[in-house]
Coordinates of C-alpha atoms in Angstrom, one line a residue:
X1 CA 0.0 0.0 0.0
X2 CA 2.4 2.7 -1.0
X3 CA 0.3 5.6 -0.3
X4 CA 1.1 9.1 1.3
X5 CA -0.6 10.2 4.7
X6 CA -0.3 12.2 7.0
X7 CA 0.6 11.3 10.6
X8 CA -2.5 12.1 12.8
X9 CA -1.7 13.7 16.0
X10 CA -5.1 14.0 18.0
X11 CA -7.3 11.3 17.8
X12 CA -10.9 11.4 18.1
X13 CA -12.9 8.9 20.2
X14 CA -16.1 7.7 20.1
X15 CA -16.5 5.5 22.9
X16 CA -20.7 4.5 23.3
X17 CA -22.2 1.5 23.9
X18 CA -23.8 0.1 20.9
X19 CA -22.4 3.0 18.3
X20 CA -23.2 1.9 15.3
X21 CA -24.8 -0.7 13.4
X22 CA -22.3 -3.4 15.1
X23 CA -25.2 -6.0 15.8
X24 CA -24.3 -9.5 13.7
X25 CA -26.4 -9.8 10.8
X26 CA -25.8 -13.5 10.9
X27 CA -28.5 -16.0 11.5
X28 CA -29.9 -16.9 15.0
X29 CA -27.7 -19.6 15.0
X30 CA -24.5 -17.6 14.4
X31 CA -25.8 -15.3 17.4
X32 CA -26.0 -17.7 20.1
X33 CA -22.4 -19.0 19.3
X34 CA -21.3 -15.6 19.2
X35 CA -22.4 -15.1 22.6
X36 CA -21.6 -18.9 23.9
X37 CA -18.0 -17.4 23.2
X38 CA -18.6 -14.6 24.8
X39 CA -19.4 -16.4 28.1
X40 CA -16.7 -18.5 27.9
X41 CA -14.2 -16.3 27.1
X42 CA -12.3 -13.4 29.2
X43 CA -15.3 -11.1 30.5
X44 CA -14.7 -7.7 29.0
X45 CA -14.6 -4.6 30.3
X46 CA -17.7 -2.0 30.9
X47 CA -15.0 0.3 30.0
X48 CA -14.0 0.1 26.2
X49 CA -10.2 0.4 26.3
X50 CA -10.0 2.5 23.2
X51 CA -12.4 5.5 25.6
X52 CA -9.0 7.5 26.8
X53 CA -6.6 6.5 24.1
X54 CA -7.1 10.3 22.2
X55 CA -3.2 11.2 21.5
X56 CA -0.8 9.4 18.4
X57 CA 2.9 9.8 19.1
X58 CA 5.9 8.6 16.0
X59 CA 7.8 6.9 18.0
X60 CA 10.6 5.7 14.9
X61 CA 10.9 5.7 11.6
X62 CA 10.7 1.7 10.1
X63 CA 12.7 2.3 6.8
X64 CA 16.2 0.3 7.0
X65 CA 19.4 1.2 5.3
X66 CA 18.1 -0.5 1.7
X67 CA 15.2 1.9 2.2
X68 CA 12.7 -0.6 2.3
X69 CA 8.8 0.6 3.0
X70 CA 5.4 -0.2 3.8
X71 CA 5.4 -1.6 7.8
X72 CA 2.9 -4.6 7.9
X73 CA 3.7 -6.8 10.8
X74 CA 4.5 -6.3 14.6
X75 CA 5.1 -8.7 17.4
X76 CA 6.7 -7.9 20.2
X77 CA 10.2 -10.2 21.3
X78 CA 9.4 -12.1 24.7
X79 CA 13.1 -13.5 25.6
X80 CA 16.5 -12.0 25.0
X81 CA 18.6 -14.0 22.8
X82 CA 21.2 -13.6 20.3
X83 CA 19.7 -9.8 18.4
X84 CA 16.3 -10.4 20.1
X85 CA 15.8 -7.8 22.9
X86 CA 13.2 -8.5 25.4
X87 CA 10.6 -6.1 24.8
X88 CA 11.2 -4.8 21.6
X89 CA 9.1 -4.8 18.3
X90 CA 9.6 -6.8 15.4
X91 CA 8.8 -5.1 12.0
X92 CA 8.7 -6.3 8.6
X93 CA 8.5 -4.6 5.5
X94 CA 6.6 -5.4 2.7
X95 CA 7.8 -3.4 0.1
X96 CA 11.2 -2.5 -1.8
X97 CA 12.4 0.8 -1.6
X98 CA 10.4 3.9 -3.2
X99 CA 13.8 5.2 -5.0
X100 CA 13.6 1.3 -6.7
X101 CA 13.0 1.3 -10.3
X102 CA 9.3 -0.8 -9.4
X103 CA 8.1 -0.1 -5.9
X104 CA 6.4 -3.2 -6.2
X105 CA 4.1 -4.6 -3.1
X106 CA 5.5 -8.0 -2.1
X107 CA 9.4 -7.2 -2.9
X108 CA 10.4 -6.3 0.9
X109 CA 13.1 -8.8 2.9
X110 CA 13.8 -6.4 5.4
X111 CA 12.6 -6.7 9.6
X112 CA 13.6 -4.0 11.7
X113 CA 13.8 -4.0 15.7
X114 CA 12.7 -0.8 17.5
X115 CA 12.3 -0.2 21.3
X116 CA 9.8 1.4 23.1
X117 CA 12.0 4.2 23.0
X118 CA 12.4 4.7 19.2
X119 CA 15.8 2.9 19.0
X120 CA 16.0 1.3 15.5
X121 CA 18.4 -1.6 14.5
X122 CA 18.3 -4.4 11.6
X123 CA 17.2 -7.1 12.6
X124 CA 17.2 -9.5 9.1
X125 CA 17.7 -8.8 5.1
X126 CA 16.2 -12.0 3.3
X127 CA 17.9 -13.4 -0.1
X128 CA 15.2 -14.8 -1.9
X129 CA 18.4 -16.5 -3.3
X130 CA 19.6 -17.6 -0.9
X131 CA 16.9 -19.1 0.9
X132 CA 17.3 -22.9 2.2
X133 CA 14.1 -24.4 1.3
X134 CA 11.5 -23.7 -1.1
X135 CA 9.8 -20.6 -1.3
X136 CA 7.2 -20.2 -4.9
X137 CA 7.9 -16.7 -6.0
X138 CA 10.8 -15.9 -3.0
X139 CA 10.6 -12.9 -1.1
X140 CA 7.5 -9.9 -0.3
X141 CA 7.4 -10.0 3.1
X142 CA 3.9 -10.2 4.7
X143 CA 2.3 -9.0 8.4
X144 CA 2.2 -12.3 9.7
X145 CA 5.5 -12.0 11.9
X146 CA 5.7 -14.7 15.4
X147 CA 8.5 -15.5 17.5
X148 CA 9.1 -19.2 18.4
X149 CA 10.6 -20.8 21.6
X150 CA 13.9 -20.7 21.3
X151 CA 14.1 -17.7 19.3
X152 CA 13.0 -18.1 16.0
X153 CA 11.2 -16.2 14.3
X154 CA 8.6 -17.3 11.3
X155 CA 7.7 -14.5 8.9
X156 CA 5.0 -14.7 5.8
X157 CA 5.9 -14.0 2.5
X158 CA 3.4 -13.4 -0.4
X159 CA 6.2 -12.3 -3.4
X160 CA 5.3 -10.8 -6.9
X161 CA 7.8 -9.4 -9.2
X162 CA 6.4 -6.3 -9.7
X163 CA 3.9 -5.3 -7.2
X164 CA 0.7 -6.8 -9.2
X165 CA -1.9 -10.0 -8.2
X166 CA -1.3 -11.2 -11.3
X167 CA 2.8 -12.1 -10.7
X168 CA 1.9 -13.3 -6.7
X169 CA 3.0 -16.8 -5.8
X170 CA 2.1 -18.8 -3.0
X171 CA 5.1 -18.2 -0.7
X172 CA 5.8 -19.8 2.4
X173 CA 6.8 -19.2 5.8
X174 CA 10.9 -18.6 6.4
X175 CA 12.0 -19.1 9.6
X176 CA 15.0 -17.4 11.2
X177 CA 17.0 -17.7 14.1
X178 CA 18.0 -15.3 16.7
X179 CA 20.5 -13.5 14.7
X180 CA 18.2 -13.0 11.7
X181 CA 19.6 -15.7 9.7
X182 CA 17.2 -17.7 7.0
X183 CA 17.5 -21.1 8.6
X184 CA 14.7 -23.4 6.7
X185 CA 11.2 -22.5 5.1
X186 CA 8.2 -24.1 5.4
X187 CA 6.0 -24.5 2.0
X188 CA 2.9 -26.6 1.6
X189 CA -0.4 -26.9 -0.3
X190 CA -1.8 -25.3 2.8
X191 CA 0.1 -22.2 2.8
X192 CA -1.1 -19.8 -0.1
X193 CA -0.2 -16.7 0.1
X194 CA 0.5 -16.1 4.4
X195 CA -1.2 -13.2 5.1
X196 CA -1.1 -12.6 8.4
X197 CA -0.3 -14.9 11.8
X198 CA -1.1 -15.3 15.3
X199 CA 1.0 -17.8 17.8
X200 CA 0.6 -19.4 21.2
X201 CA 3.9 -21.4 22.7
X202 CA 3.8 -23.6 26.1
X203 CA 7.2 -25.0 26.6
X204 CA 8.8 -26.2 23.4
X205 CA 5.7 -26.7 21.5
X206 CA 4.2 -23.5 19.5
X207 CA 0.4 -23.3 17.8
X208 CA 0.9 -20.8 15.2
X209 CA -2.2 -19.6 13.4
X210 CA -1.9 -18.2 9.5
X211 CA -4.4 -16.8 7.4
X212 CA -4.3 -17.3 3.7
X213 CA -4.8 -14.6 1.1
X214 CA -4.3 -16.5 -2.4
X215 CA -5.7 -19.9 -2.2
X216 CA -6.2 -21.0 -6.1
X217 CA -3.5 -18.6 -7.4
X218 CA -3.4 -14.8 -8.4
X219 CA -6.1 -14.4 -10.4
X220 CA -6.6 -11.5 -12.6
X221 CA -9.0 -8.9 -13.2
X222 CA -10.9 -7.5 -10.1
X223 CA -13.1 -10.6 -8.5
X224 CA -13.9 -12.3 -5.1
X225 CA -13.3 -15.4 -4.6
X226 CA -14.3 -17.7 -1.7
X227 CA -11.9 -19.8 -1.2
X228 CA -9.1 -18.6 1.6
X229 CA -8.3 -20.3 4.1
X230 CA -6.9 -20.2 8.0
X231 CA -4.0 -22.8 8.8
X232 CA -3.0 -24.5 12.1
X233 CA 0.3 -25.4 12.2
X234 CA 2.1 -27.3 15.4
X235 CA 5.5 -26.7 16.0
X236 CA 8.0 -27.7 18.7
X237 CA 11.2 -25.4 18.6
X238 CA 14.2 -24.6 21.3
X239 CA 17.7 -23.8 22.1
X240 CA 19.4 -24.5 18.8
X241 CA 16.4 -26.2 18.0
X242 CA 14.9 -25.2 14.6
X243 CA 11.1 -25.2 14.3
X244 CA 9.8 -29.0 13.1
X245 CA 6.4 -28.6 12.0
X246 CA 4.5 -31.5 13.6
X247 CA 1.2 -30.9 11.8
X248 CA -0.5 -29.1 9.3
X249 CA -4.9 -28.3 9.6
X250 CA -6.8 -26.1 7.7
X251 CA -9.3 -25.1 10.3
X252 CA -11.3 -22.5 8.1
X253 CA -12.4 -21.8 4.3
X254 CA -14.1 -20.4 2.0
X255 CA -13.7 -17.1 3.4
X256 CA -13.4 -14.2 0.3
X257 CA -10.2 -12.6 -1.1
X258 CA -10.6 -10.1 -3.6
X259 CA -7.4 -8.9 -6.0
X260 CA -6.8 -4.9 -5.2
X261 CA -4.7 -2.5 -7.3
X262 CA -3.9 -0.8 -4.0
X263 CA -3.4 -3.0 -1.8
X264 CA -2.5 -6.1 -3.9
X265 CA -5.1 -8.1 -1.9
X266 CA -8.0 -7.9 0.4
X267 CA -8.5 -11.6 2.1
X268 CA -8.1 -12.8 5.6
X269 CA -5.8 -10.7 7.6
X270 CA -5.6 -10.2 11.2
X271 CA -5.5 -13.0 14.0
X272 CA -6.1 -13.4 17.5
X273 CA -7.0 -16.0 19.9
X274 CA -9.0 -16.0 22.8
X275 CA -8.1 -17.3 26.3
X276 CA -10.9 -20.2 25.7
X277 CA -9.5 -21.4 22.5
X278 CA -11.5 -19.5 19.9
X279 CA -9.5 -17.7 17.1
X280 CA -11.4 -14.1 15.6
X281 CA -10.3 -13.6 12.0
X282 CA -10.6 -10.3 10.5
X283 CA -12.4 -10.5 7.0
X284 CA -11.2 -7.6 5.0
X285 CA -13.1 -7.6 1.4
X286 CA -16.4 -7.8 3.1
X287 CA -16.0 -5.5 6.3
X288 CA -16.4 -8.5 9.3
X289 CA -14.9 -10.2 12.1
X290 CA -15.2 -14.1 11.8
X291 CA -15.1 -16.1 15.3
X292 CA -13.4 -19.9 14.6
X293 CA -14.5 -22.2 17.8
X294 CA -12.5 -24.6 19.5
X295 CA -9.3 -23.8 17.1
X296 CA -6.8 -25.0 18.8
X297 CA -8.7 -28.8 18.7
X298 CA -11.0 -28.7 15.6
X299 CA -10.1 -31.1 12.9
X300 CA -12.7 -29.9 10.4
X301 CA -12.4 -26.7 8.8
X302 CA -15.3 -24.0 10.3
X303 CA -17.6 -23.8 6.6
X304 CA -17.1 -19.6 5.2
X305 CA -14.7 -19.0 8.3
X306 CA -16.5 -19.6 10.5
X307 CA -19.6 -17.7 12.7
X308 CA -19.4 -13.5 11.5
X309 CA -18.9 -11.7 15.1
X310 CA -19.7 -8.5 13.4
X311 CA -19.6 -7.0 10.2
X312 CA -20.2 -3.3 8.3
X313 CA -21.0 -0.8 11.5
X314 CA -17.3 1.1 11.8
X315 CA -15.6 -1.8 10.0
X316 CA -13.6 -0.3 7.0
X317 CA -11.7 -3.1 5.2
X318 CA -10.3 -4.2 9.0
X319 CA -6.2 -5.7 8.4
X320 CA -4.4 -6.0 12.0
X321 CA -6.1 -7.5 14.6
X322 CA -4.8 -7.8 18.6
X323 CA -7.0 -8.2 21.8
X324 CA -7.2 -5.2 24.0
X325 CA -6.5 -6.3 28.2
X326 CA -10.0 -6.3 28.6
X327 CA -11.0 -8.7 26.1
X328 CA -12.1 -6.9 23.6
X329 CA -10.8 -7.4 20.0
X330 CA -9.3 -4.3 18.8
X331 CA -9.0 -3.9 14.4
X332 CA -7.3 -1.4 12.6
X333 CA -9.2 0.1 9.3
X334 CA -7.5 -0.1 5.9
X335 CA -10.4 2.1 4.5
X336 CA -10.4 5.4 6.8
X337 CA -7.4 5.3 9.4
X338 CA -9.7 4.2 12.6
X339 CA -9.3 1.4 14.8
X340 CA -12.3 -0.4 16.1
X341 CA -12.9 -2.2 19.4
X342 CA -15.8 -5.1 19.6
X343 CA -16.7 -7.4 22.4
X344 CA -16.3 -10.9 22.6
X345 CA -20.4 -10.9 21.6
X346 CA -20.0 -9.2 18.6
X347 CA -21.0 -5.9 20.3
X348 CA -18.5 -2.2 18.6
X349 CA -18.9 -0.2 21.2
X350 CA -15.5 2.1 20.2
X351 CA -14.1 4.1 17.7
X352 CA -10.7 5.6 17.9
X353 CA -8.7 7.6 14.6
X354 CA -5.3 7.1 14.5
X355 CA -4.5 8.9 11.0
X356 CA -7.1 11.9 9.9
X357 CA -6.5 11.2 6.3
X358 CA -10.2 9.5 5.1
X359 CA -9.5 6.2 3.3
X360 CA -5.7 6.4 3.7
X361 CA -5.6 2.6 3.9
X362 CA -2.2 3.5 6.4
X363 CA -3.1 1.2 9.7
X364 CA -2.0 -2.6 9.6
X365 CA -0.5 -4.3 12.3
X366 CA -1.5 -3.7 16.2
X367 CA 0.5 -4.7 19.4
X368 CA -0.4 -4.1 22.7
X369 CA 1.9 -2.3 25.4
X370 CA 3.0 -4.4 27.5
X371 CA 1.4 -2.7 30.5
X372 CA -1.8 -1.8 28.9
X373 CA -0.7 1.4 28.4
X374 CA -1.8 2.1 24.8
X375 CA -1.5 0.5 21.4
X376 CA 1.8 0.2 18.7
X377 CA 0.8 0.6 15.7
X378 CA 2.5 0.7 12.2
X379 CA 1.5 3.2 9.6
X380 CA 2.6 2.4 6.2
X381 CA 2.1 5.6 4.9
X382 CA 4.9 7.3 6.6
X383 CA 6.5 4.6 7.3
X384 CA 6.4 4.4 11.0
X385 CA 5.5 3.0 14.0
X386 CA 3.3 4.8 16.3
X387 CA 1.9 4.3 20.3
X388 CA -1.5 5.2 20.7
X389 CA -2.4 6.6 24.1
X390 CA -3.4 8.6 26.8
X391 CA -2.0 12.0 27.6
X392 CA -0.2 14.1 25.4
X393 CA 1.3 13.5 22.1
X394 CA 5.3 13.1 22.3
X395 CA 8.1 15.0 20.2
X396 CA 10.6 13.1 18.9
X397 CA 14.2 14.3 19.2
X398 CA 15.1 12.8 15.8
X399 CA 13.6 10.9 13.4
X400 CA 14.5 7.1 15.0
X401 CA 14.1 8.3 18.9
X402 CA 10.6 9.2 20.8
X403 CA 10.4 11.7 23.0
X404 CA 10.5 10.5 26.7
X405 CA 6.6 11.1 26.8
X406 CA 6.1 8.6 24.2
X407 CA 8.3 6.1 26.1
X408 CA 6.7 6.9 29.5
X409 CA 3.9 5.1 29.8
X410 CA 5.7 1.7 29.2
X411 CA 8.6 2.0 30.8
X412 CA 8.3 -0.8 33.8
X413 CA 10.4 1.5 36.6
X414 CA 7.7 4.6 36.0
X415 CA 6.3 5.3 39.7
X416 CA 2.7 4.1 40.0
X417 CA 0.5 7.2 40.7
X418 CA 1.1 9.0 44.1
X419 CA -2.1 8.4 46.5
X420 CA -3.3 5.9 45.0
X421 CA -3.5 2.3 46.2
X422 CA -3.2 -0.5 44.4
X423 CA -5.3 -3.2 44.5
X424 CA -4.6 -7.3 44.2
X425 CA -7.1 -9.5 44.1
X426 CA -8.3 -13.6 43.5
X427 CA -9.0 -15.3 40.4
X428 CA -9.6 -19.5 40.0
X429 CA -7.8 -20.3 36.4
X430 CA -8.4 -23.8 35.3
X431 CA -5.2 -25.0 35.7
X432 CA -3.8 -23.9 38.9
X433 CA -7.1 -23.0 41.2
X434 CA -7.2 -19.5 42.4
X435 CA -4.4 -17.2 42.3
X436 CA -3.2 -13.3 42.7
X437 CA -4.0 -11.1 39.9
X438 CA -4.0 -7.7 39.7
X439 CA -6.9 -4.2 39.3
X440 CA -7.4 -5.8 35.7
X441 CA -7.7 -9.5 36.1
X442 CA -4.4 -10.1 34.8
X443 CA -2.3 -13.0 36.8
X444 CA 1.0 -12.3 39.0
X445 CA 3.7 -14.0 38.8
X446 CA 6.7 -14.5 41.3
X447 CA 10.3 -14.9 39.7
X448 CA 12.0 -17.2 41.2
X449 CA 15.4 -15.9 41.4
X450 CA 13.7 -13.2 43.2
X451 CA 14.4 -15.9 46.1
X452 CA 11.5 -14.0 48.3
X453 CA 13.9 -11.5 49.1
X454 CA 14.0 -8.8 46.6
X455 CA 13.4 -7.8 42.9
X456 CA 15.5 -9.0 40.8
X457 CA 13.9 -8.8 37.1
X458 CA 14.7 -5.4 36.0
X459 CA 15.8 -4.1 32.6
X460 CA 14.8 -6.0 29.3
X461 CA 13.6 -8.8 32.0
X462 CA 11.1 -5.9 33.4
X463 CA 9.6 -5.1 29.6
X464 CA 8.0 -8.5 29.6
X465 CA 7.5 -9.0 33.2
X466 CA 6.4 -5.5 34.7
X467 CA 6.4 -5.5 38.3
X468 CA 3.2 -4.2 40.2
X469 CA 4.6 -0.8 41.0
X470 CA 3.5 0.7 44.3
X471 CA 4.1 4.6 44.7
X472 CA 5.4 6.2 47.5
X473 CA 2.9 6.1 50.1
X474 CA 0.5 4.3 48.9
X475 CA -0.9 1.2 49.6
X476 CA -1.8 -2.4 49.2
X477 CA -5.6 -3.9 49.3
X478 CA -6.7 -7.0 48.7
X479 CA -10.3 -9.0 49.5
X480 CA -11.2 -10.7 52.3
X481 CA -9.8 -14.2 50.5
X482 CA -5.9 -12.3 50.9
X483 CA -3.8 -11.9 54.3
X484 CA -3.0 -8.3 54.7
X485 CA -0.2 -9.3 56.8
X486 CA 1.7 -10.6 53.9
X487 CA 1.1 -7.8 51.7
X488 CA 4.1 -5.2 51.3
X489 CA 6.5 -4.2 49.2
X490 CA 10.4 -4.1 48.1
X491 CA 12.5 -1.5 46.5
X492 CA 12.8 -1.5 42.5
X493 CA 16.7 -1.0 41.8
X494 CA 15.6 1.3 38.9
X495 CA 13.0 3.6 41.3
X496 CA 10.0 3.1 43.3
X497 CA 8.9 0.3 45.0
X498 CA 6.5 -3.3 44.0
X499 CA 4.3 -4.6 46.0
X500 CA 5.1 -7.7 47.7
X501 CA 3.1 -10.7 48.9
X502 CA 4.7 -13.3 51.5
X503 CA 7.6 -11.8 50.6
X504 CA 7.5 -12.4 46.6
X505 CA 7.5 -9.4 44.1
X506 CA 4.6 -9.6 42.3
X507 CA 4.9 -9.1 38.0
X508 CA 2.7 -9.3 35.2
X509 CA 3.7 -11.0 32.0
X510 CA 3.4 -8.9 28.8
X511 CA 2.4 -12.0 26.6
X512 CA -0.9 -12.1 28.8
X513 CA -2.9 -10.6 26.4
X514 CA -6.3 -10.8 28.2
X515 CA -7.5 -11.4 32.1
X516 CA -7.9 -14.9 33.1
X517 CA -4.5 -16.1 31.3
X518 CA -1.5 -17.5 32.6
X519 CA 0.7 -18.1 29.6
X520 CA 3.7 -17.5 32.1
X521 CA 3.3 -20.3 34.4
X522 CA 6.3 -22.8 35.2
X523 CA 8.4 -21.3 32.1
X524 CA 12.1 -20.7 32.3
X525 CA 12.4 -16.8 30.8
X526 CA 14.9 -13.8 32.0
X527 CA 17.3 -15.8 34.0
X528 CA 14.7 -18.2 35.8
X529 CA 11.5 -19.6 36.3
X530 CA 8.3 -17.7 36.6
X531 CA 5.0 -18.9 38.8
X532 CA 1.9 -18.0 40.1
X533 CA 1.4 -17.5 43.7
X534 CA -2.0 -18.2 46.1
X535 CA -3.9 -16.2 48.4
X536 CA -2.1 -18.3 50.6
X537 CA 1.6 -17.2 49.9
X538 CA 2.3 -20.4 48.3
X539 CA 4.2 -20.5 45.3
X540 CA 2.3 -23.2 42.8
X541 CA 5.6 -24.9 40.9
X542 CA 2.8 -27.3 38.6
X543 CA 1.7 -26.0 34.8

């Protein structure tokens, strides 16, 4: 989508329950599945979470040296290893550089890595060339960006040779290590054109979702056709462990792609997945949000993708998809620069714009900060990435490096608010019984290097795990189900204090998308293992 835009500064919410014509038009049937997820999903807020974000700050520029543009994907990096900095962004790029002789959609091999901060560095430059496996068509590198145990990171790419439907081959998914280095591919009759991805990793093994954009070929000429597809793939990776793909099951079809002279193609885009196992698809070419059941299980494709969550309302071609911390699903608009925030039963009850330009077709992929701050967003018409969020909007000091009000709001060391206490509380997950959590439902970890003495996980460690910061005079409050004695609270060796239960810092973990998860529990991350703890004070060591 090589476009020109113009970076919005001021957003403008519109934050009312039922705005819009968001009600599923699908049949009765479709609506009682709709809400049956609803129920057994995360419960989401009262409070949209898009209500306060008002403010868009550039927080770095995403061309690399070769000049590469159009940002599609975003994930942030969970573990340090090798180039991979703990709570960083990934981005790739999907297109070659403007000053190229064809500026062609589908020619980028570049991902960068940028910091909360706006620090930019390389992180990989793919030669289709040189690529060690099979890849139809080589290199255009797509939004659908994951990172593997182990770190590995698996990257789409939908190639043409110059920018048009009509030269796009199926691609395949390349895999690289830590370092950035092209270490197999993985190619199949299921993967046509990756458009987009979504992961979830316990231990070595990885469920990596992909939506398909080109099932049947390029075809040319401007026509829909029903045919895409959503892939499960099941992976086990580690330490010097390349991915092996275990299995391969299409678990959707028939949903509609349509060939687009500006944005190549409008299919199946963004994925996420729900704490009770159902996957939301974002449909582009016809405005809705699908809802796959039991997608981490099924073994029959869900018949046109599945039950439609929502569709036309403030849906504008929707690409990247990523659930908000209260549930919700949040999409960003290819047709008029808005993101969109819908419940769990189908219900938009938000609006927020994040570039003023009407039909600028600039948003794609989302990521959420990892304290719930705000939302990372690229915008491929500057060729940036971007933090929506409260407050006011930041100035950059250059063009790679936010201002420090851009980087505020996720840096883990920033004092809670003064006079204000913060509140733990109980929640029963289903696999270890009831547990801390914190104001928003999500879980609390203890680090077990901490060695209930002091805080330990600071740095890079304290971007994925944020401690449960506790200002300067405030204080601790719990339910009746906690012990007040053993609340309290330890120093942070970068400022303020965290609050403390028998003696165990208390963290969130940034990959903890939604309330009710504990995608931390029993895993060795930042120098040690991570668990939950009980209203009790005992540390649960079981997964």
């Amino acid at each position: 989508m090589p476009r020109t835009s113009i970076l919005a500064l001021v957003g403008v919410a519109l934050a009312v329950a039922g705005c819009g014509s968001s009600a599923s038009t699908s049949s009765t049937p479709s609506t009682s599945a709709a809400a049956s997820a609803a129920a057994t999903t995360s419960s989401a807020s009262a409070t949209p979470f898009l209500a306060n974000l008002k403010t868009v700050s550039k927080i770095a520029s995403t061309v690399p040296a070769n000049g590469d543009v159009n940002p599609y994907g975003i994930v942030f990096v969970p573990t340090s290893v090798g180039k991979l900095q703990a709570g960083e962004m990934l981005i790739s790029n999907f297109n070659a550089s403007e000053s190229a002789k064809q500026n062609g959609q589908g020619t980028g091999t570049t991902i960068v890595q940028v910091s909360t901060a706006g620090k930019v560095s390389p992180f990989a430059t793919i030669d289709a060339k040189t690529l060690p496996g099979p890849c139809p068509g080589g290199v255009g590198l797509t939004t659908a960006v994951s990172v593997l145990p182990g770190g590995y990171v698996v990257v789409g790419s939908l190639p043409t040779t110059n920018g048009k439907t009509a030269t796009a081959q199926y691609g395949c998914l390349i895999v690289l290590d830590s370092e950035g280095k092209a270490v197999e591919t993985i190619a199949s009759k299921n993967i046509q054109g990756p458009w987009d991805s979504t992961a979830k990793s316990e231990g070595s093994k990885t469920t990596l979702f992909v939506s398909n954009a080109l099932n049947g070929g390029a075809a040319k000429g401007l026509h829909t056709i029903d045919n895409s597809t959503v892939l499960r793939i099941e992976l086990e990776s580690g330490e010097q462990q390349a991915p092996k793909v275990l299995n391969e099951t299409v678990i959707a079809n028939g949903i509609p792609w349509v060939d687009s002279e500006e944005a190549l193609v409008l299919g199946p885009t963004g994925l996420a997945l729900a704490s009770n196992g159902t996957l939301y698809v974002a449909s582009t070419q016809d405005n809705r949000i699908l809802s796959i059941p039991e997608a981490t299980t099924r073994t029959t494709p869900a018949a046109n993708g599945g039950t439609v969550l929502t569709e036309g309302g403030h849906l504008k071609e929707p690409l990247g998809m990523v659930l908000a911390p209260n549930g919700n699903i949040i999409t960003s608009n290819g047709g008029d620069g808005n993101m969109v925030e819908t419940t769990p039963a189908g219900q938009q009850v938000a609006v927020q714009t994040a570039d003023t330009k009407t039909g600028a077709g600039s948003l794609f992929g989302l990521a959420i900060d990892p304290q719930g701050k705000g939302i990372y967003f690229v915008d491929d018409g500057e060729n940036t990435l971007n933090f929506l969020h409260e407050g006011q909007p930041a100035t950059p000091t250059t063009s790679s490096t936010a201002a420090s009000s851009a980087a505020t709001p996720t840096t883990p060391s920033a004092p809670a608010p003064a006079n204000k206490s913060i509140s733990v509380s109980v929640r029963t997950l289903p696999s270890v019984g009831a547990v801390l959590v914190n104001a928003q439902g999500k879980t609390l970890y203890t680090f077990a290097p901490d060695k209930h003495a002091k805080v330990t996980c600071v740095s890079s460690c304290a971007a994925l795990w944020p401690p449960l910061k506790l200002a300067s005079g405030a204080t601790a409050a719990g339910p009746a189900q906690l012990k007040a004695s053993l609340l309290g609270s330890d120093p942070d060796p970068e400022g303020g204090s965290v609050v403390t239960y028998a003696g165990w810092p208390l963290y969130t973990y940034a990959v903890d998308s939604a309330a009710g998860q504990d995608n931390g529990q029993a895993i060795e991350a930042n120098g040690g293992r991570w668990y939950v703890i009980s209203p009790s004070g005992q540390v649960i060591t079981t997964k």
